[in-house]
Coordinates of N, CA and C in Angstrom, one line a residue:
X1 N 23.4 -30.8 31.2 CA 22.4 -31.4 30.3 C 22.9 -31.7 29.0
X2 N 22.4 -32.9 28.7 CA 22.7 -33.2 27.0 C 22.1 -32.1 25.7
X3 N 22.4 -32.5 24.9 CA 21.6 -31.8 23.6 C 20.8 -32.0 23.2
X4 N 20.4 -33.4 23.5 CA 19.0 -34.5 23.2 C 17.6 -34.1 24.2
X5 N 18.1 -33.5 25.3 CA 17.1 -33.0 26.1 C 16.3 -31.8 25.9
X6 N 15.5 -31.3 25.9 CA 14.7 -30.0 25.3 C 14.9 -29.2 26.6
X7 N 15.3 -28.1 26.6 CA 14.7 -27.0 27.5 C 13.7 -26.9 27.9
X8 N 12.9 -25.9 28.9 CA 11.6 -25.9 29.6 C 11.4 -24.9 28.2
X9 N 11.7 -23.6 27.8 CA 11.1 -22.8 26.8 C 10.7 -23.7 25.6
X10 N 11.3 -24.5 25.4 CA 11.5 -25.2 24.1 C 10.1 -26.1 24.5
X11 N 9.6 -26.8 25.0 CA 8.5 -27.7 25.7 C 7.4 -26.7 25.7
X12 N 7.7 -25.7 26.3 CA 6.4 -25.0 26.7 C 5.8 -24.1 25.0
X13 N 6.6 -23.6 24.3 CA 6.6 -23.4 23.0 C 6.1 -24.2 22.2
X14 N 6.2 -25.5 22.4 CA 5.6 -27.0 22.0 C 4.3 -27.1 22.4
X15 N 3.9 -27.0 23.9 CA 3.0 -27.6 23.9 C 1.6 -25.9 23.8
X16 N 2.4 -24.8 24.0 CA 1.5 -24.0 23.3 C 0.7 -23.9 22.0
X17 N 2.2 -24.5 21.4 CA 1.5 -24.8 19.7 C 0.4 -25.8 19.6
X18 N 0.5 -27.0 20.5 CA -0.2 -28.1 20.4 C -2.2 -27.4 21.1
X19 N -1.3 -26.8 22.0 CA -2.8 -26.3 22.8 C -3.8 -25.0 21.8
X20 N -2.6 -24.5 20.6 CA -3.2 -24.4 19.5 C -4.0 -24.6 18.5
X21 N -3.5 -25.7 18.3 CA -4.3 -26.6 17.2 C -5.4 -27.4 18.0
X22 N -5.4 -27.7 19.3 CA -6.4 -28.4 20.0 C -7.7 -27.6 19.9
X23 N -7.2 -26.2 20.3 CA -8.4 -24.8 20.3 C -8.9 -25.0 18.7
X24 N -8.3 -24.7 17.9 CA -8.7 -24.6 16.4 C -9.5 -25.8 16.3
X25 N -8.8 -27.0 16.7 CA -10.2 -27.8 16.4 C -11.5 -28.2 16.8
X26 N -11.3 -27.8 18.4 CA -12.4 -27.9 19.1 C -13.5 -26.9 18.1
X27 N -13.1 -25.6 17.9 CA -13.6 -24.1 17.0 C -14.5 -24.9 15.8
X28 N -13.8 -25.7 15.0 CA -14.4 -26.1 13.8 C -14.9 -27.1 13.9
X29 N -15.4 -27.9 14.9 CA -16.0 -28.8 15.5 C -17.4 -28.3 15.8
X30 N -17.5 -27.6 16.8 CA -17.8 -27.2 17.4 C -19.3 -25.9 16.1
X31 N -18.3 -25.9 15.6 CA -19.3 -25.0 14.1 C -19.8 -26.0 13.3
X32 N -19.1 -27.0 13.1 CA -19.8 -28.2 12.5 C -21.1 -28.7 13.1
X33 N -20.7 -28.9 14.4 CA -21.9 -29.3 14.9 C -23.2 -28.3 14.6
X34 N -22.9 -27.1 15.0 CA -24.2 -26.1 14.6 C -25.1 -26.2 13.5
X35 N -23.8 -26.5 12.2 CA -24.7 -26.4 11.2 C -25.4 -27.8 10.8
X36 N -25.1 -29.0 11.4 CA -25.7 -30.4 11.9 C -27.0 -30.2 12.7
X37 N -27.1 -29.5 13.6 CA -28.3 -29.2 14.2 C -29.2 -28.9 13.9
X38 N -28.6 -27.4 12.9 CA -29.7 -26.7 11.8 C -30.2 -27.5 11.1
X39 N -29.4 -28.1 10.6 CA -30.1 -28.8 9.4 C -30.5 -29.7 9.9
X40 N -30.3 -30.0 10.8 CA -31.4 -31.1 11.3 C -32.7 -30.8 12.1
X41 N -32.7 -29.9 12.3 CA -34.2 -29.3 12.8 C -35.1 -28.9 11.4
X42 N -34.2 -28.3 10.5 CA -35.0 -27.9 8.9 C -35.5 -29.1 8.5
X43 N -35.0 -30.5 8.6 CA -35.5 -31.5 7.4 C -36.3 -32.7 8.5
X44 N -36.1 -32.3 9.8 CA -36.8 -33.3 10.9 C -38.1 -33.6 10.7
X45 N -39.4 -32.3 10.5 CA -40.7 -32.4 10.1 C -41.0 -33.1 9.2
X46 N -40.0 -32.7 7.9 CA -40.3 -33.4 6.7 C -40.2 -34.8 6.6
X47 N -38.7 -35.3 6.7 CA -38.9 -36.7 7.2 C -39.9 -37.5 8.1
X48 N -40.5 -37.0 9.0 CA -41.3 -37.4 9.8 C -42.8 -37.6 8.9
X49 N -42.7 -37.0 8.2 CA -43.8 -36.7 7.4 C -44.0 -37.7 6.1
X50 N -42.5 -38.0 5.7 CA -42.2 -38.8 4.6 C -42.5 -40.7 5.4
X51 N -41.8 -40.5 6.5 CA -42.1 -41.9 7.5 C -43.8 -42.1 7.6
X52 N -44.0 -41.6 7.6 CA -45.6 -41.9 8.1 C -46.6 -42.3 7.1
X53 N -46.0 -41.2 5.8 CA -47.0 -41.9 4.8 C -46.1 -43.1 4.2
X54 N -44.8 -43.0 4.4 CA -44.1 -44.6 3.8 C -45.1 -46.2 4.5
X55 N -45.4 -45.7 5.9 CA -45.6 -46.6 6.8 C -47.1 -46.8 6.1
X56 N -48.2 -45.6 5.8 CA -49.3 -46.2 5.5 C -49.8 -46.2 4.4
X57 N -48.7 -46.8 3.1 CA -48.4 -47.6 2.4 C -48.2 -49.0 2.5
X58 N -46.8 -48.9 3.2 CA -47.1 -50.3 3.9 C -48.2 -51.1 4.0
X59 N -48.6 -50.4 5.5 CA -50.3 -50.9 5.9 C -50.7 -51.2 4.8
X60 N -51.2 -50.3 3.6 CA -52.5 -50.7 2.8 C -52.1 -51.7 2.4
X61 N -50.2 -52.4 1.8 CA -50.3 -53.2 1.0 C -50.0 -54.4 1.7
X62 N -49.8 -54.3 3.0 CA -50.1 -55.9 3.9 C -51.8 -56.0 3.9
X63 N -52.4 -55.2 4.3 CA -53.6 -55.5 4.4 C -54.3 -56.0 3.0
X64 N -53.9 -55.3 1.8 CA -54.2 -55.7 0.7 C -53.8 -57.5 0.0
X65 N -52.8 -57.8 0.7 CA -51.9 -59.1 0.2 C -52.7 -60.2 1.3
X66 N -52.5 -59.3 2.5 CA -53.4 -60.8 3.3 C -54.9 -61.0 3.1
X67 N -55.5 -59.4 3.2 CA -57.3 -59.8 3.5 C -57.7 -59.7 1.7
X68 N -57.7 -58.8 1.3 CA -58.4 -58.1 0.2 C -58.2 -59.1 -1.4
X69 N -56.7 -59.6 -1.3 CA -56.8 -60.9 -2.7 C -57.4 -62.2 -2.3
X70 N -57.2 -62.7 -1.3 CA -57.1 -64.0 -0.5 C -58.6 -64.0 -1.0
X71 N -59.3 -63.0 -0.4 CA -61.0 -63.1 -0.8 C -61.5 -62.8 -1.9
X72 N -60.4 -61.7 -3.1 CA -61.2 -62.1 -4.2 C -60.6 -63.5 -4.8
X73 N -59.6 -63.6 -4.9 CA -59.7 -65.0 -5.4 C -60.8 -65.8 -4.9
X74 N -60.4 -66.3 -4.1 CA -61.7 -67.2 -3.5 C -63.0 -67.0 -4.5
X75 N -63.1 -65.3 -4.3 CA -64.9 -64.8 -5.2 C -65.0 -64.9 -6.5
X76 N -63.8 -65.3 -7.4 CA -63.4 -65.1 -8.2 C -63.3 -67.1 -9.2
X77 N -63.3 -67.8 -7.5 CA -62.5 -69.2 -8.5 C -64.1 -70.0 -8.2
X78 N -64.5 -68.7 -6.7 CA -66.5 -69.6 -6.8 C -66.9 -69.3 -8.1
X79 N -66.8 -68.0 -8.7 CA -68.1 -67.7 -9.7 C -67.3 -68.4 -11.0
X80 N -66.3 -68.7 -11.4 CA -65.7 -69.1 -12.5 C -66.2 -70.8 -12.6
X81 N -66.6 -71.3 -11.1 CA -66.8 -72.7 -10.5 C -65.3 -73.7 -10.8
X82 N -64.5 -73.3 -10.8 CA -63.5 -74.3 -10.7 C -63.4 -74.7 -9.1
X83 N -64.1 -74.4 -8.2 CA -63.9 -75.2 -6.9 C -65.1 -76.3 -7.2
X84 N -65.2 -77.3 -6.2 CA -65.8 -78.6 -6.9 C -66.8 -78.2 -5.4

């Protein structure tokens, strides 16, 4: 054998270390995620809660822009009589 070649102890030493750090990260991954879940079950209601009234906001102010000015102007340019 050359000197350039690794031994089987020398490889297996290697790839123990690697199967090392692979464990370690799966570990802190794997905790990450937990605390991503948590916190996402804590702030899920709330959000949901903040969406809904964002939404019926919304609503009032399309409803307000299409139906509710359109007609007072209108009520607004009759009694002033600028319509002919």
């Amino acid at each position: 054998m050359s000197d350039e070649t690794p031994s089987n102890g020398v490889l297996l030493a290697k790839l123990e270390a690697m199967s090392a750090v692979v464990l370690a990260n799966q570990t802190t991954n794997h905790e990450a995620q937990l605390a991503i879940i948590a916190q996402t079950s804590k702030t899920n209601g709330r959000v949901t809660a903040l969406e809904k009234t964002k939404n019926m906001f919304m609503g009032a102010l399309i409803f307000m822009n299409v139906i509710v000015v359109p007609i007072a102007v209108a009520a607004i340019i009759k009694y002033v009589g600028l319509a002919k």
